[in-house]
PDB file of C-alpha atoms in Angstrom:
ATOM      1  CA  UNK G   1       6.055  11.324  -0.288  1.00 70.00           C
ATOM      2  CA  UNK G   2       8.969  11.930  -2.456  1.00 75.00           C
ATOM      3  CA  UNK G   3      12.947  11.857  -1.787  1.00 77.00           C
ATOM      4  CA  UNK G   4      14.277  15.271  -0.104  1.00 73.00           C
ATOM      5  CA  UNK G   5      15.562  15.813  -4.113  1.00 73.00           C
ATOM      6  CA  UNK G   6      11.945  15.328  -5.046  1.00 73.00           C
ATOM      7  CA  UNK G   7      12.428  12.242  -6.999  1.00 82.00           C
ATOM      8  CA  UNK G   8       9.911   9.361  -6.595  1.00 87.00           C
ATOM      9  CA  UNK G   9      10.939   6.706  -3.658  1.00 90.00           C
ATOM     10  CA  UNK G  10      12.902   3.561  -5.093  1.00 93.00           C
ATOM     11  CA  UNK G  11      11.121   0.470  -3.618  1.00 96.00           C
ATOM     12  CA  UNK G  12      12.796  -2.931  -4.784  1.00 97.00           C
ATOM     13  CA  UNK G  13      10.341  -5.936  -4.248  1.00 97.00           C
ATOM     14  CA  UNK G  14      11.911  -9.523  -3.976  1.00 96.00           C
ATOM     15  CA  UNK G  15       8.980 -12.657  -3.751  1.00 94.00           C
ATOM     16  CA  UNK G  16       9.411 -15.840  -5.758  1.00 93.00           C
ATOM     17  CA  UNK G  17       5.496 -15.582  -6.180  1.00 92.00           C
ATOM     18  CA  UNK G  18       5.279 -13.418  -9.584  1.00 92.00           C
ATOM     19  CA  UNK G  19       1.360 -12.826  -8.856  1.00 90.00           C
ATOM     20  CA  UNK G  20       2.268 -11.366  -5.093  1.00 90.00           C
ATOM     21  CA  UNK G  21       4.499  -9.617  -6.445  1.00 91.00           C
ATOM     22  CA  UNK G  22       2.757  -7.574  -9.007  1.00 90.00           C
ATOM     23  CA  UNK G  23      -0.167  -6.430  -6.742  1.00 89.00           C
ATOM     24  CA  UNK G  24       2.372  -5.439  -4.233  1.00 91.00           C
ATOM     25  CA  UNK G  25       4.370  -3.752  -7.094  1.00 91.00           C
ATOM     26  CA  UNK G  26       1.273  -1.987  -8.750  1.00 87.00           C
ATOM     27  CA  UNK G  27      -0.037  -0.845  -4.894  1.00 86.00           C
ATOM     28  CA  UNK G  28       3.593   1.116  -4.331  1.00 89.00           C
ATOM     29  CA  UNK G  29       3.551   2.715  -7.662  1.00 87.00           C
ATOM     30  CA  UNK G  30      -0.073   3.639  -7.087  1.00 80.00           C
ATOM     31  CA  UNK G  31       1.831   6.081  -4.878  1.00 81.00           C
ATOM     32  CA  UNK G  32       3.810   7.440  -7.172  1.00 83.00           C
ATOM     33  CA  UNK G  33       6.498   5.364  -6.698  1.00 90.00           C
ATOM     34  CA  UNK G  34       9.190   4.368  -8.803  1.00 93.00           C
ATOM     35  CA  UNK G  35       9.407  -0.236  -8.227  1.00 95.00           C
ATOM     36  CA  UNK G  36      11.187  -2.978  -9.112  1.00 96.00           C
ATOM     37  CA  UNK G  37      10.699  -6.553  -8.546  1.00 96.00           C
ATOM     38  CA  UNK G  38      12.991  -9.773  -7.842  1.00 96.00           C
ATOM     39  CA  UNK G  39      11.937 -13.343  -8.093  1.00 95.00           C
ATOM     40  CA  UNK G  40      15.371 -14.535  -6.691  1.00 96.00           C
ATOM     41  CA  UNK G  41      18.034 -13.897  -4.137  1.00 94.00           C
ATOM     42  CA  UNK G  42      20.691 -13.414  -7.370  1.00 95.00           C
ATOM     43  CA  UNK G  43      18.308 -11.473  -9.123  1.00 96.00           C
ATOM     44  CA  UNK G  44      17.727  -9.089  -5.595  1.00 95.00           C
ATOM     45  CA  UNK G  45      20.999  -8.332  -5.404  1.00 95.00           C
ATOM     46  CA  UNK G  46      21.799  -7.504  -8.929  1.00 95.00           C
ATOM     47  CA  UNK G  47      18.815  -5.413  -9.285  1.00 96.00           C
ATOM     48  CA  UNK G  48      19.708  -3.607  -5.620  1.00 95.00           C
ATOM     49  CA  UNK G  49      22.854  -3.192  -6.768  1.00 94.00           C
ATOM     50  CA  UNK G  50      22.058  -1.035  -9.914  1.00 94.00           C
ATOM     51  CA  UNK G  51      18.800   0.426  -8.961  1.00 94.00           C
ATOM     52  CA  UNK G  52      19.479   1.732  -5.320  1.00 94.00           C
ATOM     53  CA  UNK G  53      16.264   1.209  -3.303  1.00 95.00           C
ATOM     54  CA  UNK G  54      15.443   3.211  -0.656  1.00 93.00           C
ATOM     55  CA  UNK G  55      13.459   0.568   0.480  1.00 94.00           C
ATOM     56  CA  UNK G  56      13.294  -3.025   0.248  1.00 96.00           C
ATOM     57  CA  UNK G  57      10.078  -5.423   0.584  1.00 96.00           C
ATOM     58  CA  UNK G  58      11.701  -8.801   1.022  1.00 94.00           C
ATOM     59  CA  UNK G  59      10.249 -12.505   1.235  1.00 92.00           C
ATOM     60  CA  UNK G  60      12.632 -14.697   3.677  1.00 89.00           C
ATOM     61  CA  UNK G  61      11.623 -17.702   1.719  1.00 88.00           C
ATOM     62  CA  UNK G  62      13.256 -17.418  -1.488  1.00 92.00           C
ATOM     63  CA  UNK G  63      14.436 -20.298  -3.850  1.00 92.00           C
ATOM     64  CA  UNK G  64      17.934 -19.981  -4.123  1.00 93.00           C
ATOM     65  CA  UNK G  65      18.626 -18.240  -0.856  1.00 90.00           C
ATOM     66  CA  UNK G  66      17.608 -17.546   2.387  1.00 87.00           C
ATOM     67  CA  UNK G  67      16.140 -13.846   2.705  1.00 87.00           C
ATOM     68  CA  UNK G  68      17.780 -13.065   6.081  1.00 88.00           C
ATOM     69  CA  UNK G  69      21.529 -13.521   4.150  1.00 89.00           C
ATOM     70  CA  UNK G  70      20.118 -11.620   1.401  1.00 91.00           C
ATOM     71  CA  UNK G  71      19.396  -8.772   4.111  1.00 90.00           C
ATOM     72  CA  UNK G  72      22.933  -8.993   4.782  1.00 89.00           C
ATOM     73  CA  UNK G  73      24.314  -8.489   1.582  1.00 91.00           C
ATOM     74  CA  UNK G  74      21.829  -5.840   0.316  1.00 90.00           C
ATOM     75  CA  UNK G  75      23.342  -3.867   3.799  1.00 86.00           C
ATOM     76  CA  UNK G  76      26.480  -4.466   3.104  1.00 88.00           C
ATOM     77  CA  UNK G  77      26.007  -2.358  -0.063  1.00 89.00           C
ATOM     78  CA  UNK G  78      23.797   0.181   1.292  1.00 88.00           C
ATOM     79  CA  UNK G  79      23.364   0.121   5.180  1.00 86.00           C
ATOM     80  CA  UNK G  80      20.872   2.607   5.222  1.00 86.00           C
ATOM     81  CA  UNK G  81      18.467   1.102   2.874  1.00 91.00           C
ATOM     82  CA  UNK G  82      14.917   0.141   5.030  1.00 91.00           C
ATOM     83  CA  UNK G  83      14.272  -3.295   4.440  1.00 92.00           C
ATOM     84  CA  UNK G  84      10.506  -4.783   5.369  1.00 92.00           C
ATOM     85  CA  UNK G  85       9.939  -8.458   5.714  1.00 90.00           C
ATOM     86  CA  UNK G  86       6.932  -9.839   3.872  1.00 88.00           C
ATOM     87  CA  UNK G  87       6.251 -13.462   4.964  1.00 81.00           C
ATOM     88  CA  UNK G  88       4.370 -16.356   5.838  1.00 81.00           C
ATOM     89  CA  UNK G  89       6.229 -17.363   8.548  1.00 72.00           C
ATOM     90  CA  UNK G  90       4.594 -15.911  11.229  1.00 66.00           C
ATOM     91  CA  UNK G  91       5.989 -16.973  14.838  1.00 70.00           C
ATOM     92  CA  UNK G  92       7.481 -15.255  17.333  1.00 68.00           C
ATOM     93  CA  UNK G  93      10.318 -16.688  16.788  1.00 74.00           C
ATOM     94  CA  UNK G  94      10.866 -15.798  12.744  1.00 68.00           C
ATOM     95  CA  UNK G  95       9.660 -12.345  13.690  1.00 69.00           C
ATOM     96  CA  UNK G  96      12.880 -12.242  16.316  1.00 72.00           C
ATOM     97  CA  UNK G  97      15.106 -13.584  14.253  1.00 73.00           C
ATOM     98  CA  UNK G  98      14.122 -11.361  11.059  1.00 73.00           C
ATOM     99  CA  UNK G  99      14.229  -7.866  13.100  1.00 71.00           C
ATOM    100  CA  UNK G 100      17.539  -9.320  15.110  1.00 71.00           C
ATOM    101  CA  UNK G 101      18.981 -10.000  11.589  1.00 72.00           C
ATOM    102  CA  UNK G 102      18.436  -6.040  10.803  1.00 76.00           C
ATOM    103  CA  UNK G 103      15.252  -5.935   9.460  1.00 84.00           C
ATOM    104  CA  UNK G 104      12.903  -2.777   9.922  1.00 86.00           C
ATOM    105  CA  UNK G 105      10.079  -4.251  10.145  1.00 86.00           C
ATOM    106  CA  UNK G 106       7.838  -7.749   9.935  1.00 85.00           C
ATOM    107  CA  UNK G 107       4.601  -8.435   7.883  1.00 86.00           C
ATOM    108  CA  UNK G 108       3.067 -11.582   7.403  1.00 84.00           C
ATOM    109  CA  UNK G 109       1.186 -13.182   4.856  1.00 82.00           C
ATOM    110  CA  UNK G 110      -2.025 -12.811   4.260  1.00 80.00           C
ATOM    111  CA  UNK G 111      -1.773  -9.208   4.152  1.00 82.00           C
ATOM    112  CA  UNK G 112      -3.480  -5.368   3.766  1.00 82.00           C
ATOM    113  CA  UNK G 113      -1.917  -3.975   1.124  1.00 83.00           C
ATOM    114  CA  UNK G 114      -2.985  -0.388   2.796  1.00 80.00           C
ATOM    115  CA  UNK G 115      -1.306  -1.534   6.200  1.00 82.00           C
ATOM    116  CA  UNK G 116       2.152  -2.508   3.819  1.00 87.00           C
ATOM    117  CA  UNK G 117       1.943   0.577   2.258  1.00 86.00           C
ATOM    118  CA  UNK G 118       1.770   2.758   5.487  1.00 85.00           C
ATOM    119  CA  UNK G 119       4.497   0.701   6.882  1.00 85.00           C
ATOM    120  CA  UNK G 120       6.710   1.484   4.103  1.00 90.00           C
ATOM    121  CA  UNK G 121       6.306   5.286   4.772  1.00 86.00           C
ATOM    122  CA  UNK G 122       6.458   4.996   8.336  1.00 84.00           C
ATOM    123  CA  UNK G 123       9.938   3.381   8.104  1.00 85.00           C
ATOM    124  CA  UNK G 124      11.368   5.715   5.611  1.00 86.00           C
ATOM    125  CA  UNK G 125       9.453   8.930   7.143  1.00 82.00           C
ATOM    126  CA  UNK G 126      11.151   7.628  10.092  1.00 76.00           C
ATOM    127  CA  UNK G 127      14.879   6.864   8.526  1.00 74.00           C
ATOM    128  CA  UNK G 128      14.795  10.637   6.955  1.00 73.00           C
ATOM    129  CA  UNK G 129      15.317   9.642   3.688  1.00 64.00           C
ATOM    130  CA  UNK G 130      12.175  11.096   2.308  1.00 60.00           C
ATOM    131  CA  UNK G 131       9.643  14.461   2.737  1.00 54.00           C
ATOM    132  CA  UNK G 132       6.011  14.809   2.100  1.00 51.00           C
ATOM    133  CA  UNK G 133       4.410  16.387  -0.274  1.00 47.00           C
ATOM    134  CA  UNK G 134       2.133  18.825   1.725  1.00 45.00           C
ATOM    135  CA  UNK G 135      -0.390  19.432  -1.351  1.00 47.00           C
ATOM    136  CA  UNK G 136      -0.133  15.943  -1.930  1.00 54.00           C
ATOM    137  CA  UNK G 137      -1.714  15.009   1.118  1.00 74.00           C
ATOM    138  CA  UNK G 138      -5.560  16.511   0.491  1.00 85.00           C
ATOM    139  CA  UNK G 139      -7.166  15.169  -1.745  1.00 89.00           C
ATOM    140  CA  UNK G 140     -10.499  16.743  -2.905  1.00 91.00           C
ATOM    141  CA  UNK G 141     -13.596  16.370  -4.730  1.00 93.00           C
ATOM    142  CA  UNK G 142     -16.254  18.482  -4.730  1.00 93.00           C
ATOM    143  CA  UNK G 143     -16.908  19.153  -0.801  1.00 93.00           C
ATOM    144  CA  UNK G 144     -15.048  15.769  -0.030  1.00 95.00           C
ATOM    145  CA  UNK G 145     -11.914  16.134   1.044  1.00 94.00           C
ATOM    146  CA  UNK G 146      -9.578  13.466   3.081  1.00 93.00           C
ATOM    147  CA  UNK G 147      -6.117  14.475   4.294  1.00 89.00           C
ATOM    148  CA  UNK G 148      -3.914  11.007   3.961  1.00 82.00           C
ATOM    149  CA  UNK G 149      -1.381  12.217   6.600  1.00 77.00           C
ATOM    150  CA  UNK G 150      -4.117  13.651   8.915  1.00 80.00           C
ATOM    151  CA  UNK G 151      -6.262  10.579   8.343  1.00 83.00           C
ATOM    152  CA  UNK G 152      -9.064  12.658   9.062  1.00 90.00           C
ATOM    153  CA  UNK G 153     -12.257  13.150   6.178  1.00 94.00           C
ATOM    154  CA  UNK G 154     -15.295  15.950   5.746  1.00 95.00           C
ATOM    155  CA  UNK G 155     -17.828  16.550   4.171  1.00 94.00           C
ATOM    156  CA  UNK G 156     -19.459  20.341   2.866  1.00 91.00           C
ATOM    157  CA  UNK G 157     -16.931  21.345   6.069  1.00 91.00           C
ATOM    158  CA  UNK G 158     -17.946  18.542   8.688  1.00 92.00           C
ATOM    159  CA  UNK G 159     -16.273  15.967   9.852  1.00 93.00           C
ATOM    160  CA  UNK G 160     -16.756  11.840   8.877  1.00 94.00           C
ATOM    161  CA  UNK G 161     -15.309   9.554  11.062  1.00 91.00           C
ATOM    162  CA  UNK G 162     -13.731   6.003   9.074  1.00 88.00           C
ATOM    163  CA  UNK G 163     -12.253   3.183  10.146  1.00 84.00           C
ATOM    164  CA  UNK G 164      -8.965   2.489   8.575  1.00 78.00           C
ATOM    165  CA  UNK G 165     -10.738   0.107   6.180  1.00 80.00           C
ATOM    166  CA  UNK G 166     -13.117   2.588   5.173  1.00 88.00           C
ATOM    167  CA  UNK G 167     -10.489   5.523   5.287  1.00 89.00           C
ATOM    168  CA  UNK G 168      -8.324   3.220   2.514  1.00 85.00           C
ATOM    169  CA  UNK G 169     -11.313   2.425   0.257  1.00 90.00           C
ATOM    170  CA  UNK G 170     -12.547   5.884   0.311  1.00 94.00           C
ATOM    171  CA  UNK G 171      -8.535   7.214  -0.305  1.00 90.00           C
ATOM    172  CA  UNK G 172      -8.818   4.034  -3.604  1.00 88.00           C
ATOM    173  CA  UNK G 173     -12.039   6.116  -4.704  1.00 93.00           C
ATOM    174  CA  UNK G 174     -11.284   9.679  -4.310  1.00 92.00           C
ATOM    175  CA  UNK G 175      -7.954   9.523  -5.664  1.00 87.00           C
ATOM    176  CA  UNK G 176      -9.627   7.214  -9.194  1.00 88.00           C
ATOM    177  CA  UNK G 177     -12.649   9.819  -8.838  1.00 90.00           C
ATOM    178  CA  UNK G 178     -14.480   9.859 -11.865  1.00 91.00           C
ATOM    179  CA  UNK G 179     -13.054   6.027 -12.852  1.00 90.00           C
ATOM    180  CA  UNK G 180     -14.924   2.959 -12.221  1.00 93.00           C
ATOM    181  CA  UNK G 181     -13.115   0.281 -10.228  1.00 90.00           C
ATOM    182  CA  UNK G 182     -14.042  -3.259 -10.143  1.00 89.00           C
ATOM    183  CA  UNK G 183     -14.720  -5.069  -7.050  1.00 87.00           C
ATOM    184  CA  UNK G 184     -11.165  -7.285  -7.992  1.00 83.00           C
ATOM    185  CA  UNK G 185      -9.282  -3.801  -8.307  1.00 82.00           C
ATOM    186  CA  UNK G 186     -11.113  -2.508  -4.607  1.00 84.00           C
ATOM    187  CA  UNK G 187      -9.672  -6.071  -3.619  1.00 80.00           C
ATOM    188  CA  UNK G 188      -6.239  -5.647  -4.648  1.00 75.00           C
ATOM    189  CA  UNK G 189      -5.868  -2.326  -3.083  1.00 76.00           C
ATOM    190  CA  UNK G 190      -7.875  -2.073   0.329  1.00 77.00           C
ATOM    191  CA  UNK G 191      -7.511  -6.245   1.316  1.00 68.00           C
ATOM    192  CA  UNK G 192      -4.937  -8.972   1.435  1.00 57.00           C
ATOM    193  CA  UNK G 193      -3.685 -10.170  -2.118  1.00 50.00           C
ATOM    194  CA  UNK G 194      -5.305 -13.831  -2.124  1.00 47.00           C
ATOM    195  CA  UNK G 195      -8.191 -12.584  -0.406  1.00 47.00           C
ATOM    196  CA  UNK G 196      -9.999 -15.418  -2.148  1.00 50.00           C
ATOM    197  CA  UNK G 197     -12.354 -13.321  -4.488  1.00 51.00           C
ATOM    198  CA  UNK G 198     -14.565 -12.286  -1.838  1.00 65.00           C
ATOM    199  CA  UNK G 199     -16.067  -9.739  -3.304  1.00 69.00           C
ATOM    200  CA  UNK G 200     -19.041  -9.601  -0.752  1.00 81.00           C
ATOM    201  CA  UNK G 201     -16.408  -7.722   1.661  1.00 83.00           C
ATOM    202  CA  UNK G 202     -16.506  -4.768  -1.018  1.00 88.00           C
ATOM    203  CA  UNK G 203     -20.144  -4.645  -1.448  1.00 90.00           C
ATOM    204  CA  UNK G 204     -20.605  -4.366   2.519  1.00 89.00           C
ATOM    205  CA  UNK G 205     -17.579  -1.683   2.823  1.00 90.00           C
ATOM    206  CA  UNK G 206     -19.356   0.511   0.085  1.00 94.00           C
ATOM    207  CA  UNK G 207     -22.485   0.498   1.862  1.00 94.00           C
ATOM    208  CA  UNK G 208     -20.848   1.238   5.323  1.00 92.00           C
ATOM    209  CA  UNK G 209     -19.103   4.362   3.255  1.00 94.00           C
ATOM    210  CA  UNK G 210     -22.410   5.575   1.812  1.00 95.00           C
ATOM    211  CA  UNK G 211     -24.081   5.212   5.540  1.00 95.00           C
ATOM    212  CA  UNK G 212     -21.318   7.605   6.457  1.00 94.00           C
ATOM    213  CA  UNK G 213     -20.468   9.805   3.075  1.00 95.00           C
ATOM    214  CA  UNK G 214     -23.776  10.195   1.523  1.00 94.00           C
ATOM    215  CA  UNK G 215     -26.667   9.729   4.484  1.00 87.00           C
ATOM    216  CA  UNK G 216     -29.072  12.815   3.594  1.00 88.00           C
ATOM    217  CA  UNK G 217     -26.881  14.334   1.220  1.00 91.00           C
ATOM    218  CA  UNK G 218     -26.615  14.037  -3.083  1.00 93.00           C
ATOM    219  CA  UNK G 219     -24.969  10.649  -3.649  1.00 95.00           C
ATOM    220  CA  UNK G 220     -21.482  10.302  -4.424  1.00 96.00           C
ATOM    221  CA  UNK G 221     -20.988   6.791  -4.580  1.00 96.00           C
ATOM    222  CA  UNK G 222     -22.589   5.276  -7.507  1.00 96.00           C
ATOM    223  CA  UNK G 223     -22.453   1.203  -8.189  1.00 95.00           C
ATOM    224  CA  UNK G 224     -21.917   0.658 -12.554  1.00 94.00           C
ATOM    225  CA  UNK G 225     -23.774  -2.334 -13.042  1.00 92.00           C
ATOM    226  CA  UNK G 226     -21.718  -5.343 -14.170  1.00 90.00           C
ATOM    227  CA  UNK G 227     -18.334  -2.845 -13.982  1.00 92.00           C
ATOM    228  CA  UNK G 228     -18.150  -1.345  -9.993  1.00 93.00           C
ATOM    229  CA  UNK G 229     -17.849   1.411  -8.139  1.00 95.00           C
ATOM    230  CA  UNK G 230     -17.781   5.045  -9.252  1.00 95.00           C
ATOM    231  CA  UNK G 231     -17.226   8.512  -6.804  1.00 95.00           C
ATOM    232  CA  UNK G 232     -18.069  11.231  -8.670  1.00 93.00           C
ATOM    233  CA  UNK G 233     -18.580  15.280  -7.123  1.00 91.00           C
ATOM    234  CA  UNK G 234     -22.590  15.614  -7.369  1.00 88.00           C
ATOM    235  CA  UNK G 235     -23.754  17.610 -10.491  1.00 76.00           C
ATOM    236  CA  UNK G 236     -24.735  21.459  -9.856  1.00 62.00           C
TER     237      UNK G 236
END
């Protein structure tokens, strides 16, 4: 997904919590995004101002400002700009007043940073401010291939059928094929950011993905000891 001029998306992230804020920040330019961050409503706005986001992942609870007037004044500026609310406030009643206020759309803390991320496209997919890359979407190694915007996966020509879970771990894999990622990188990318360090969840996902990816066929998946995960095409 790129602008219709083919430069990367803009995606300005503004949390006051400076760990948050770098997974969320390293997820979106896993995607080939161009992202900047914000700790405070000042700093939002100044940034916004000069960097011209064509999207905006915003935190109502800031310290110097309330997000929902910071909505306000990043519109004022650039009323088309898609603005998604990342928070832990998480009644009906915040969720109300943060869409009523303007905003696009409402996550809540804990979060997926796979579910953000499709958010984010859906919004600007939706706004027209951006087109897909068609080739973009396949990826492939060896006979695995996975279509992102399909969401569908094969295997030697037949299909595999994921859960979303599975479908984002496998995307994390295929598109680091040949790399080894730890279980705290799998975490970051697939699961919420303070997931707790749980890394159990990725051993049990990776299994459920070799049920499904590998049963009676050459391995793809391969565990590193002491390192991770590996997916590798199977050697001729």
């Amino acid at each position: 997904m790129t602008r219709p001029d083919g430069a990367p998306v803009r995606v300005l992230v503004v949390d006051d919590e400076p760990d948050l804020a770098e997974v969320v920040t390293g997820a979106l330019r896993y995607e080939g995004w161009e992202v900047r961050s914000a700790g405070t409503a000042r700093e939002a706005v100044r940034t916004a101002r000069d960097f011209l986001p064509d999207a905006v992942v915003l935190d109502i609870m800031l310290p110097d400002r309330d997000g929902l007037a910071v909505l306000r004044e990043l519109r004022a500026a650039q009323p088309h700009v898609c603005v998604l609310f990342l928070t832990a406030r998480d009644t009906v009643e915040d969720r109300i007043a943060g869409i009523t206020a303007g905003g696009d759309d409402y996550v809540t803390k804990p979060f997926s940073l796979g579910e953000l991320v499709a958010r984010l496209r859906g919004l600007l997919r939706r706004a027209g401010m951006t087109r897909e890359r068609e080739a973009a979407s396949l990826i492939v190694v060896g006979d695995l291939e996975l279509d992102e915007d399909a969401h569908e996966v094969t295997r030697g020509g037949e299909p595999v059928d994921l859960s979303p879970t599975e479908f984002q771990l496998l995307r994390c894999l295929m598109r680091n094929a040949r790399q080894v990622l730890s279980k705290a990188q799998l975490l970051d990318m697939v699961w919420s950011y303070d997931f707790g360090g749980q890394a159990h969840v990725v051993e049990l996902y990776i299994s459920y993905l070799r049920k499904k990816i590998d049963a009676g066929r050459a391995p793809m998946i391969h565990t590193v000891r002491g390192a991770g995960y590996v997916l590798k095409p199977v050697s001729r």
